[in-house]
Short mmCIF file of C-alpha atoms in Angstrom, two decimals:
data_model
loop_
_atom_site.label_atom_id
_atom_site.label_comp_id
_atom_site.label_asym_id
_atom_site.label_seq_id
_atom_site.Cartn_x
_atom_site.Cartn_y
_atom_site.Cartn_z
CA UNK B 1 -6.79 -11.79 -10.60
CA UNK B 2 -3.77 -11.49 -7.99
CA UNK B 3 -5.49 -12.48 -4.05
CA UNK B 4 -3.12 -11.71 -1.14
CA UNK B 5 -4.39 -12.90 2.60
CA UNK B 6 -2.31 -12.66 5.24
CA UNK B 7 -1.99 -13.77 8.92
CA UNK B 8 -2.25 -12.85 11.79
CA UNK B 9 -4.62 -9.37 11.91
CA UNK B 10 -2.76 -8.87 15.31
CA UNK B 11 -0.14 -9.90 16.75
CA UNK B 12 1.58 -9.14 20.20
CA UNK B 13 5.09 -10.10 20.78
CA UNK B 14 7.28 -9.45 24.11
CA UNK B 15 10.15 -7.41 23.06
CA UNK B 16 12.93 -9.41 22.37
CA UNK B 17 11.02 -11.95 21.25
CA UNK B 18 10.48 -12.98 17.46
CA UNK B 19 7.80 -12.15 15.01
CA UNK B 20 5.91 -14.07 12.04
CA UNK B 21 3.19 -12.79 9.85
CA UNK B 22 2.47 -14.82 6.82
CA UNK B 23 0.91 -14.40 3.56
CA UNK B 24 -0.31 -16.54 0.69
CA UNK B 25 -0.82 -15.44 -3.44
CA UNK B 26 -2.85 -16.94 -5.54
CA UNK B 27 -1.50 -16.04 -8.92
CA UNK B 28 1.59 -18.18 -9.99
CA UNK B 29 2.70 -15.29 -11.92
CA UNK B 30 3.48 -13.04 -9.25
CA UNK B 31 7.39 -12.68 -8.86
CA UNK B 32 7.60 -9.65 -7.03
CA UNK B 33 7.11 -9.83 -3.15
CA UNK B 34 7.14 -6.80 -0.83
CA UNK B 35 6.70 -5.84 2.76
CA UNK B 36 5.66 -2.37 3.62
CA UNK B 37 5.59 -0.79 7.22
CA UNK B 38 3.02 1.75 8.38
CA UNK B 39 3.53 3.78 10.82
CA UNK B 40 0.67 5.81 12.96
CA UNK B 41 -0.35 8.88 10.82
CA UNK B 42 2.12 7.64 7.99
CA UNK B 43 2.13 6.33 4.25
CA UNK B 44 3.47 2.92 4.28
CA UNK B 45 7.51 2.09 3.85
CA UNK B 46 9.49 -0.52 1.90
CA UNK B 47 11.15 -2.60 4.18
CA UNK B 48 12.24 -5.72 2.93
CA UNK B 49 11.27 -7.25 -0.86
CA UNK B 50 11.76 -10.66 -2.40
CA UNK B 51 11.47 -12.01 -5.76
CA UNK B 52 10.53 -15.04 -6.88
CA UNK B 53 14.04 -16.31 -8.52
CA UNK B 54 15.19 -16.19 -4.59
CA UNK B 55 14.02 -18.24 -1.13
CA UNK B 56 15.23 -16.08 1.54
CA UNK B 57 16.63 -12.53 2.34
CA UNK B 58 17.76 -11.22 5.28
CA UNK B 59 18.26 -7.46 6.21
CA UNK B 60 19.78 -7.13 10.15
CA UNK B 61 16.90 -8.53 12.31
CA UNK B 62 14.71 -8.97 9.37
CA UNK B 63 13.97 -11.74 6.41
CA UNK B 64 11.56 -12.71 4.24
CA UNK B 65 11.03 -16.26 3.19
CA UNK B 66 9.42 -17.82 -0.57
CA UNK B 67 7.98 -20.83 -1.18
CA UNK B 68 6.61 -20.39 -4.59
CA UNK B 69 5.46 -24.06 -5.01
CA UNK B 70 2.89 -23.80 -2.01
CA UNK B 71 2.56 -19.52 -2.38
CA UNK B 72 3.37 -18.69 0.53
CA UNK B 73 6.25 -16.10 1.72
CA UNK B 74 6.69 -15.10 5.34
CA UNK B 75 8.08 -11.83 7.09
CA UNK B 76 10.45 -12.61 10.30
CA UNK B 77 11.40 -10.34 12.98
CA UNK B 78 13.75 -10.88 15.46
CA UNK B 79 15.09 -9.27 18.90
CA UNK B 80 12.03 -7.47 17.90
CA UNK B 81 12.08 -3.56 19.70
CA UNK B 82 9.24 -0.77 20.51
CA UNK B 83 10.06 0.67 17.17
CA UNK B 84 8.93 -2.27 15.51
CA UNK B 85 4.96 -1.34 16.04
CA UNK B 86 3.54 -0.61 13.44
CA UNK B 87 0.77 -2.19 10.60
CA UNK B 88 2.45 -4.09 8.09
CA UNK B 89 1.40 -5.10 4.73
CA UNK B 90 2.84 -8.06 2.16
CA UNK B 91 2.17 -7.39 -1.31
CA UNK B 92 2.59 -9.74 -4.77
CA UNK B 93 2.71 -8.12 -7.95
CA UNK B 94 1.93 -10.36 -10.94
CA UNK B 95 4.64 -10.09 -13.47
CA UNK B 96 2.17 -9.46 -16.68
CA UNK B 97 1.21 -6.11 -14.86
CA UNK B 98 3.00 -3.95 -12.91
CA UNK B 99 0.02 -1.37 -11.93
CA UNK B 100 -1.85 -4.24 -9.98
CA UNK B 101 0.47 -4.38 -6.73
CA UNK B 102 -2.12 -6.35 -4.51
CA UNK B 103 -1.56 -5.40 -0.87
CA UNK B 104 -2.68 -7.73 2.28
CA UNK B 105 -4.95 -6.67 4.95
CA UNK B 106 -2.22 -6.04 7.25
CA UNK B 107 -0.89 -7.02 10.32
CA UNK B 108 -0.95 -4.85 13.69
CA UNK B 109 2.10 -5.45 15.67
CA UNK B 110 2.24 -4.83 19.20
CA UNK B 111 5.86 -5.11 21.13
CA UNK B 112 5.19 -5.67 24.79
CA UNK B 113 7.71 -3.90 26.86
CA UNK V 1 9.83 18.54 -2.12
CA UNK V 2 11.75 15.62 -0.66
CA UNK V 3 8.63 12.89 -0.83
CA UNK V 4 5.10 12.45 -2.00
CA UNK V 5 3.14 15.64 -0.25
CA UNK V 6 -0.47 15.12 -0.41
CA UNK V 7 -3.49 17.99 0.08
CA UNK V 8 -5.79 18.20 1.98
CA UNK V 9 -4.19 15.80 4.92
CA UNK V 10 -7.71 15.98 6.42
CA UNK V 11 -11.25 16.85 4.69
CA UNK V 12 -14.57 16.73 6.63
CA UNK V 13 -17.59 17.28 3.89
CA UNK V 14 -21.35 16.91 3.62
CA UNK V 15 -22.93 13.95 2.05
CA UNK V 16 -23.73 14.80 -1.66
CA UNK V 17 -20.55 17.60 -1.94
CA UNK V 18 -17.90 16.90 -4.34
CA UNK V 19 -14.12 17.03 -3.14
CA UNK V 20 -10.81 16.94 -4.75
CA UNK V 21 -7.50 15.79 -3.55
CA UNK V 22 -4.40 16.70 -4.71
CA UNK V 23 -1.03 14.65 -4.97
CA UNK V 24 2.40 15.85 -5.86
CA UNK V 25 5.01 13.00 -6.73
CA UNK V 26 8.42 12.44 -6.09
CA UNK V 27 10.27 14.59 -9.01
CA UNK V 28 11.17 12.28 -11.80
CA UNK V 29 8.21 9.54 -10.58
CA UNK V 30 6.94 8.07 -14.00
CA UNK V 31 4.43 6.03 -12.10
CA UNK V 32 1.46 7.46 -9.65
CA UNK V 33 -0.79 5.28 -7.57
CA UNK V 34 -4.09 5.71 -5.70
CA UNK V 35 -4.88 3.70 -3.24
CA UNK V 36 -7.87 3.62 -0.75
CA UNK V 37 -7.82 2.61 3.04
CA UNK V 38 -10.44 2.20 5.60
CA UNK V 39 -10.21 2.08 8.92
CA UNK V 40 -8.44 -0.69 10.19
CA UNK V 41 -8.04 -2.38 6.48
CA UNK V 42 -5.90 -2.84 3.78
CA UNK V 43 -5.03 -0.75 0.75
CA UNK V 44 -7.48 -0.98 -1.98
CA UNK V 45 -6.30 -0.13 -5.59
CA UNK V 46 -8.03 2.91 -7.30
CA UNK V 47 -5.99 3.98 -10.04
CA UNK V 48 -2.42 4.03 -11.78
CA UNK V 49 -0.76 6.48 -14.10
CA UNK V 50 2.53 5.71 -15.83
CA UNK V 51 3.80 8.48 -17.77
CA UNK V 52 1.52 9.78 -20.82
CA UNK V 53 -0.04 5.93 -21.17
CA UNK V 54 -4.00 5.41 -21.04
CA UNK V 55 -4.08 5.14 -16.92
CA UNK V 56 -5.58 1.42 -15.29
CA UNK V 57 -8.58 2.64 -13.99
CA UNK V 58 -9.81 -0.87 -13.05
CA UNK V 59 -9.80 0.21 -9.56
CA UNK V 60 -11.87 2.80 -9.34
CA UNK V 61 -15.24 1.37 -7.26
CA UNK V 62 -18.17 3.74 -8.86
CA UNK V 63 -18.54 6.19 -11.93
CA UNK V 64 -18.24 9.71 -9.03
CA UNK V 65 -14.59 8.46 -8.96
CA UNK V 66 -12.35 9.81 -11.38
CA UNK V 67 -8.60 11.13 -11.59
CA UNK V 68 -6.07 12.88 -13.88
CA UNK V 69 -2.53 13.39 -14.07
CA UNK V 70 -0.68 15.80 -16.72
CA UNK V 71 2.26 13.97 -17.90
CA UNK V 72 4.72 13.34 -15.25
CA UNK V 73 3.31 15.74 -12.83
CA UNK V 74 0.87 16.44 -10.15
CA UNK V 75 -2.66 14.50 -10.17
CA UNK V 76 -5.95 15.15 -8.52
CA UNK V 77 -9.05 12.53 -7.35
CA UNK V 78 -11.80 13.29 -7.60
CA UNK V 79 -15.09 12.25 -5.86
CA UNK V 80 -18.22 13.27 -6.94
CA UNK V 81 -21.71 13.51 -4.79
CA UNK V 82 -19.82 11.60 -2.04
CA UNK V 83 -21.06 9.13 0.43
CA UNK V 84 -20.15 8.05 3.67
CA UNK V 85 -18.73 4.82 2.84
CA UNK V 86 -16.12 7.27 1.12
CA UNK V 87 -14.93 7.63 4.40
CA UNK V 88 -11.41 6.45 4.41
CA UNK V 89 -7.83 8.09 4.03
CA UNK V 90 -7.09 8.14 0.41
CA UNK V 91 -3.07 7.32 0.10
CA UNK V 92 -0.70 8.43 -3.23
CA UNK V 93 1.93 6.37 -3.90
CA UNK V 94 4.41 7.42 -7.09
CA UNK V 95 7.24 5.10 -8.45
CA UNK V 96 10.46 6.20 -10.59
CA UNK V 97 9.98 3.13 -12.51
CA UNK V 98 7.02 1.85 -14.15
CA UNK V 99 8.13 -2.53 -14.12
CA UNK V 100 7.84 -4.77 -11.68
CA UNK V 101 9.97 -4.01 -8.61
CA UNK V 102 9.49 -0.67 -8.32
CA UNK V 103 9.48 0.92 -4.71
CA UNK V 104 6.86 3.00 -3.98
CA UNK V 105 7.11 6.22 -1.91
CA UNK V 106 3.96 6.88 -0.30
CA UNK V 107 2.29 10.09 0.94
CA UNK V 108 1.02 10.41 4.11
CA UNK V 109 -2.48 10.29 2.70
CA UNK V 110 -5.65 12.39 2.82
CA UNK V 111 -8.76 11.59 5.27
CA UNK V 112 -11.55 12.47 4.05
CA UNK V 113 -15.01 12.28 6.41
CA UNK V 114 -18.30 12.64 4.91
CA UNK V 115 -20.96 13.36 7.18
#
C-alpha cells in the first residue's frame, strides 16, 4: 500500500522568511496530492492540492511542487506570517481507491516574530 | 449545521468501559471518514463510508472497533472495552464526492482519555 513520510517534524522560520516541508509516496499510482492545515483545537483544512497531470501550483504566498518520477512533491511558503502556525499534513491518494487518502506525520510550524 | 459537528468534543472513561462517538456530516456528504490521531502524530485511517456501499473497514486496528452509518446520514464509532492506547482525538472527515479529489471537511474531532 500507499506510504507518505514527510520532512521536517518541526520547523521554525523567522517571519518573513520562507518555508519548505517535503514529502515522498511510494505508490506510482497516486495522482492526487493534498496539503491540509491544522490549527490548535481544529480539524485539519485544505489548503493547496496538486495532481499528478501538473508540476507546480501556486495560490498567493503558497505552491506546491510534483516530481512524480522521483515521488516527491513539496509545500512552499513564502513572506510566511504568525497565522501561518499551525501542523500541516501532505497526503497522496492512490488513484485505484479513493477511501485510502494516506496522510503524513505532519509538520509543526513555528513563525518567529 | 454549516460543517462536520462531532459529539462528545471531549470524553474521559475508565479502562474496560465502552464509548460511542457521534459524527454528523456536511448535508449532501456521500463520503464519511474516520480517522485517528495521537498526540503529536499523524492521522491514522479507521474507516470510510460512501453512500449505501459495503464501508472499507481496513483501518480499523482491533475487533472493539466498529462503526455504522445509515445511508447518507449521521454515523457513530464505536469502541468497545477500551484501553489506554485508545487515547487519542478521534477526527470525522465527510466528502460530497466519493473519487479521487475530493476535499474533505473535517470536524473538530473527539478526545477521548481512558484512564
Amino acid at each position: 500500500g500507499e506510504n507518505v513520510e514527510q520532512h521536517p517534524s518541526t520547523l521554525s522560520v523567522q517571519e518573513g522568511d520562507s518555508a519548505v516541508i517535503k514529502c515522498t509516496y511510494s505508490d506510482s499510482a497516486s495522482n492526487y496530492f493534498p496539503w491540509y492545515k491544522q490549527e490548535l483545537g481544529k480539524g485539519p483544512q485544505l489548503i493547496i492540492d496538486i495532481r499528478s497531470n501538473v508540476g507546480e501550483k501556486k495560490d498567493q504566498r503558497i505552491a506546491v511542487t510534483l516530481n512524480k518520477t522521483a515521488k516527491h512533491f513539496s509545500l512552499h511558503i513564502t513572506e510566511t506570517q504568525p497565522e501561518d502556525s499551525a501542523v500541516y499534513f501532505c497526503a497522496a491518494t492512490p488513484y485505484s481507491s479513493a477511501s485510502k487518502i494516506i496522510f503524513g506525520s505532519g509538520t509543526r510550524l513555528s513563525i518567529r516574530p | 449545521g454549516a460543517g462536520v459537528s462531532q459529539s462528545p468534543s471531549n470524553k474521559v472513561t475508565e479502562k474496560g468501559k465502552d464509548v460511542e462517538l457521534r459524527c454528523d456530516p456536511i448535508s449532501g456528504h456521500t463520503a464519511l471518514y474516520w480517522y485517528r490521531q495521537r498526540l503529536g502524530q499523524g492521522l491514522e485511517f479507521l474507516i470510510y463510508f460512501q453512500g449505501n456501499s459495503a464501508p472499507d473497514k481496513s483501518g480499523l486496528p482491533s475487533d472493539r472497533f466498529s462503526a455504522e452509518r445509515t445511508g447518507e446520514s449521521v454515523s457513530t464509532l464505536t469502541i468497545q472495552r477500551t484501553q489506554q492506547e485508545d487515547s487519542a482525538v478521534y477526527l470525522c472527515a465527510s466528502s460530497y464526492t466519493a473519487g479521487v479529489g475530493g476535499e474533505l471537511f473535517f470536524g473538530e474531532g473527539s478526545r477521548l482519555t481512558v484512564l
